[in-house]
Coordinates of C-alpha atoms in Angstrom, one line a residue:
Chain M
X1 CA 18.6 -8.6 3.3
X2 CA 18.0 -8.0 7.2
X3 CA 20.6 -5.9 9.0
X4 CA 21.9 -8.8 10.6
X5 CA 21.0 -12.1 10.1
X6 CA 22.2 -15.5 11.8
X7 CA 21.0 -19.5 12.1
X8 CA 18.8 -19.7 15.1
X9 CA 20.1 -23.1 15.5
X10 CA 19.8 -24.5 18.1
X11 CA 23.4 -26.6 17.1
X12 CA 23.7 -30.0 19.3
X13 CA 27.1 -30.6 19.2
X14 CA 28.8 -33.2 21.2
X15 CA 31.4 -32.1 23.8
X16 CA 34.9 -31.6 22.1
X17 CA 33.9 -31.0 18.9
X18 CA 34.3 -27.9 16.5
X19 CA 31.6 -25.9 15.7
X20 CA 31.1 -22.9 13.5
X21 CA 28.2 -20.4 13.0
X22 CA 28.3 -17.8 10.7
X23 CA 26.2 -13.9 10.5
X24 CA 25.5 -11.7 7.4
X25 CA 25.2 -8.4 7.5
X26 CA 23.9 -5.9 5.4
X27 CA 25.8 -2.3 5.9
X28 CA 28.1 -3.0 3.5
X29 CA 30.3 -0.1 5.0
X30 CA 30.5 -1.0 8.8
X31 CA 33.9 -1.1 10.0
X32 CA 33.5 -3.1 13.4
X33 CA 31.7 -6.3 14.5
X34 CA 31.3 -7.6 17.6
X35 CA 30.4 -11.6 19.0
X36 CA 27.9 -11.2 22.1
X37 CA 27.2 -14.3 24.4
X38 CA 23.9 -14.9 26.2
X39 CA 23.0 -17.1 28.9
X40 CA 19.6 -18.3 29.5
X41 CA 17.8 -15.2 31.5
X42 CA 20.9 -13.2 31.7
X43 CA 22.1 -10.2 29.6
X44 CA 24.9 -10.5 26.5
X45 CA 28.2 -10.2 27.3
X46 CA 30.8 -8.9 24.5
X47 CA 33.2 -11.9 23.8
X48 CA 35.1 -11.0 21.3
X49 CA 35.4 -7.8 18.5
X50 CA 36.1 -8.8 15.2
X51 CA 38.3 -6.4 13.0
X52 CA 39.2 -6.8 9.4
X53 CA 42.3 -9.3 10.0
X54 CA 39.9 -11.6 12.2
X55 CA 41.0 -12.6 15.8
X56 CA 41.5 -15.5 17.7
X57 CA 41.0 -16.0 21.6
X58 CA 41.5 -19.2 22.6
X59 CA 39.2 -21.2 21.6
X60 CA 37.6 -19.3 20.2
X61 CA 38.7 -17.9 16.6
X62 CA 36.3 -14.6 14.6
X63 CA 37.1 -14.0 10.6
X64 CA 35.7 -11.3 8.7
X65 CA 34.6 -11.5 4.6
X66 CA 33.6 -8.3 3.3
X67 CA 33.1 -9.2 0.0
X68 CA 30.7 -11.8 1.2
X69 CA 29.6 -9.5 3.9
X70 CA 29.7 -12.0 6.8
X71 CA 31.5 -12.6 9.8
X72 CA 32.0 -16.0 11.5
X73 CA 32.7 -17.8 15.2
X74 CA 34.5 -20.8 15.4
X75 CA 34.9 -22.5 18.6
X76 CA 37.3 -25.1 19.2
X77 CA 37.6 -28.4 21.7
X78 CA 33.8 -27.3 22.5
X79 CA 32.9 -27.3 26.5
X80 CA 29.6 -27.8 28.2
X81 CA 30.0 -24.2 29.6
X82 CA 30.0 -23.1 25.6
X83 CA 26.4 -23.7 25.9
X84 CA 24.5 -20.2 25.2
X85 CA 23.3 -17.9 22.7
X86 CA 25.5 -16.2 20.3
X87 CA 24.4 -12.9 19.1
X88 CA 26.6 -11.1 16.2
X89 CA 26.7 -7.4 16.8
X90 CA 27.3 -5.0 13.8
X91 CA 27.0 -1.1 14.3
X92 CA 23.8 0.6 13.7
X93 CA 25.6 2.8 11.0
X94 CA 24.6 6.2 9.2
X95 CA 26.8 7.5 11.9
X96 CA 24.9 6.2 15.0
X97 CA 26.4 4.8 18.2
X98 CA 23.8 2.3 18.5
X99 CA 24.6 -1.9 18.3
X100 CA 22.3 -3.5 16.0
X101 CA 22.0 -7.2 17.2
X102 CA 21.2 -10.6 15.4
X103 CA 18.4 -13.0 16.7
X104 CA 21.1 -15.5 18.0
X105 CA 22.1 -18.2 17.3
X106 CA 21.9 -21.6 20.2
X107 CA 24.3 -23.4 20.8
X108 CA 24.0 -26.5 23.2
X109 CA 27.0 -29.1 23.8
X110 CA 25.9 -32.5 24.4
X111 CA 28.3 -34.3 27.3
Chain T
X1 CA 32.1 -0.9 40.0
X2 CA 28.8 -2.2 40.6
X3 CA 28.4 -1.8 36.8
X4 CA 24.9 -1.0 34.7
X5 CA 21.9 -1.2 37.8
X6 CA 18.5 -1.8 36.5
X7 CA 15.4 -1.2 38.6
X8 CA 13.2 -3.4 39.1
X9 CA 13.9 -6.6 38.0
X10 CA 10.8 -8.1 38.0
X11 CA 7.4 -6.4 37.4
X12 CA 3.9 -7.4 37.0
X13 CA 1.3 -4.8 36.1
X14 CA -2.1 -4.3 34.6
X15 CA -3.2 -3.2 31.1
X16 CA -3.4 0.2 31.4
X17 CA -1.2 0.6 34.2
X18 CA 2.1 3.4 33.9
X19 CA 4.8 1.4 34.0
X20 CA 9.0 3.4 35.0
X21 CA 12.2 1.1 34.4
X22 CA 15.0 2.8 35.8
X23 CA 18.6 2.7 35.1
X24 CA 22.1 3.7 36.3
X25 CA 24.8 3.3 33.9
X26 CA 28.5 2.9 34.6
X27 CA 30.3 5.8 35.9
X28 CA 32.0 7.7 33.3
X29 CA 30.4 6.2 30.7
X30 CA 28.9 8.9 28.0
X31 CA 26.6 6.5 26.2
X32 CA 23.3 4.7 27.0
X33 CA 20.7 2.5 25.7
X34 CA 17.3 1.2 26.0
X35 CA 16.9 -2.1 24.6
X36 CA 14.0 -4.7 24.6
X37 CA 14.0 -8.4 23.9
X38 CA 11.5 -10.7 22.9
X39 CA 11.5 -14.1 21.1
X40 CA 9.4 -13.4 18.1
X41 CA 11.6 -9.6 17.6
X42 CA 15.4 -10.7 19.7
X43 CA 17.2 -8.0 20.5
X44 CA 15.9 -4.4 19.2
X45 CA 17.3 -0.7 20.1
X46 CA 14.8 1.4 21.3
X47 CA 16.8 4.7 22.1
X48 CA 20.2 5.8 22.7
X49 CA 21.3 8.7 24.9
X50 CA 25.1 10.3 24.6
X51 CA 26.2 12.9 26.9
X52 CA 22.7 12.4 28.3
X53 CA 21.0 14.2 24.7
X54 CA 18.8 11.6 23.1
X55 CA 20.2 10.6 19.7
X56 CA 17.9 8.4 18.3
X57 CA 14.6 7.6 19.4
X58 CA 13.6 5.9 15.8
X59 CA 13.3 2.6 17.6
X60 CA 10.6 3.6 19.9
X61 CA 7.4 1.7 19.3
X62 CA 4.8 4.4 19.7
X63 CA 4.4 7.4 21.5
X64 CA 2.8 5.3 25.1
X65 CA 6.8 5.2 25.4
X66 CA 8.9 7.8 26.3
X67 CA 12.6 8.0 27.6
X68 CA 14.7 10.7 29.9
X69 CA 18.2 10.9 31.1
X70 CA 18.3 13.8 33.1
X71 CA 21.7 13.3 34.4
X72 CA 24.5 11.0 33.7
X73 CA 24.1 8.7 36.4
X74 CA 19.9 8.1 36.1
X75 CA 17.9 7.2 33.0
X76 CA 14.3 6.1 33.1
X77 CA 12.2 4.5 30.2
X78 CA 8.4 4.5 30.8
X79 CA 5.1 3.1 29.2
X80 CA 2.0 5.0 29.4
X81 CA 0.0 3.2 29.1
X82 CA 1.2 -0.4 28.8
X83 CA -0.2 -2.8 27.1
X84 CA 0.2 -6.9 27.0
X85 CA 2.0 -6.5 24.0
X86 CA 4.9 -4.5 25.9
X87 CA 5.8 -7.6 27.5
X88 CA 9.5 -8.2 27.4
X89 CA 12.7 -7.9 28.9
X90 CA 14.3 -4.9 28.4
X91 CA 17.7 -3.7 29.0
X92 CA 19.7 -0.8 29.5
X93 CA 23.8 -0.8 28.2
X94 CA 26.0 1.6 28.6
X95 CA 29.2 2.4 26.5
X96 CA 32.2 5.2 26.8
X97 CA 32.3 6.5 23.3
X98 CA 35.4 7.4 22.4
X99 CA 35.4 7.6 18.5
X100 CA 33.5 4.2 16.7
X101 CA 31.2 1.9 18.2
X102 CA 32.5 0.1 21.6
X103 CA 31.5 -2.4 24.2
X104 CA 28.6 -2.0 25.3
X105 CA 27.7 -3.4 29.2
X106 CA 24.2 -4.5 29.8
X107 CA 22.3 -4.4 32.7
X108 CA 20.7 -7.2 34.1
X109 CA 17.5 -6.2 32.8
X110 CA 14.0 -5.6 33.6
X111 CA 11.5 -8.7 32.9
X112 CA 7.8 -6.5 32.3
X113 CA 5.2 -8.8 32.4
X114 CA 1.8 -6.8 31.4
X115 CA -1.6 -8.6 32.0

C-alpha cells in the first residue's frame, strides 16, 4: 500500500449536495492527520486536523478508522467556493517532522 | 506577518542552467521544508530543516540538488545543473514544532519551468 492514497476524482457534484472522499494510509502507527485544501495555482491550506474522536467544522465533518486505516471528509450543503483539491496529510513517521501528502483528490460543484 | 516568502515566482531557464529558489519562513517558526509538485508525482518532500540542521534530505532527487538554511530567516534550494525534468512547482512550508507534527504554512511557490 502507498503511504497515502486517495480518489483523484475529479467528483461533479451538484451545488447543495453531500459529498464524501475518503484517504488510506499506510503508517499504521501515525497519531495525527491533517485535510489540506488547494486551489488551482495556489499553495494547500490546512483545513482541518483530524484526531482519533474525528472533528467537525461546519460543514465540514473529518472521522478517523484505524482499524481500517483511513480517514474521511465529508462536506455538507456543498458551495461553488468548495470547488478545489483535497489533499489528506498524514505524518512522515519513523520520528520525522515531515508531512507526507496524498495526490488529491478534485472536487468541482456544479451550480 | 507577511507569512512564508518565496523568491521568484516565476522562472524560465535553460538546460544546464544553475537555478536558486529562495525562501523566508515565518518568524519564529523552527521548521522548514522544500517541497515540489508535479501532476504525474503531486506533492513530494524533498528536505526538511529544524532549528536550521537538515533532518532529512532522503527526498532529494539526485545530487544536481542541494539545500542550505544558513539562518533562520533564509533558506535556498538550488539545481545544478537543471534539467527539463526539474520542471515543477516547488514550495517551501514552514512549521513551529512544538512536540508532534503541526500546521505547516506554504509559500506561494516557485513555478520552474526548465527548457
Amino acid at each position: 500500500r502507498k503511504e497515502v492514497e486517495q480518489d483523484p476524482g475529479p467528483f461533479n457534484v451538484p451545488e447543495g449536495a453531500t459529498v464524501a472522499f475518503n484517504c488510506t494510509y499506510s503508517n499504521s502507527a501515525s497519531q495525527s492527520f491533517f485535510w489540506y485544501r488547494q486551489d488551482c495555482r495556489k499553495e494547500p491550506k490546512l483545513l482541518m486536523s483530524v484526531y482519533s474522536s474525528g472533528n467537525e467544522d461546519g460543514r465540514f465533518t473529518a472521522q478517523l478508522n484505524r482499524a481500517s486505516q483511513y480517514i474521511s471528509l465529508l462536506i455538507r450543503d456543498s458551495k461553488l467556493s468548495d470547488s478545489a483539491t483535497y489533499l489528506c496529510v498524514v505524518p512522515s513517521g519513523g520520528g520525522a517532522d515531515g508531512l507526507t501528502f496524498g495526490k488529491g483528490t478534485h472536487l468541482i460543484i456544479q451550480p | 506577518d507577511a507569512g512564508v516568502i518565496q523568491s521568484p515566482r516565476h522562472e524560465v531557464t535553460e538546460m544546464g542552467q544553475e537555478v536558486t529558489l529562495r525562501c523566508k519562513p515565518i518568524s519564529g517558526h523552527n521548521s522548514l521544508f522544500w517541497y515540489r509538485q508535479t501532476m504525474m508525482r503531486g506533492l513530494e518532500l524533498l528536505i526538511y530543516f529544524n532549528n536550521n540542521v537538515p533532518i532529512d534530505d532522503s527526498g532529494m532527487p539526485e545530487d544536481r540538488f542541494s539545500a542550505k538554511m544558513p539562518n533562520a530567516s533564509f533558506s535556498t534550494l538550488k539545481i545544478q545543473p537543471s534539467e527539463p525534468r526539474d520542471s515543477a512547482v516547488y514550495f517551501c512550508a514552514s512549521s513551529h514544532r512544538s512536540g508532534g507534527s503541526t500546521e505547516a504554512f506554504f509559500g506561494q511557490g516557485t513555478r520552474l519551468t526548465v527548457v
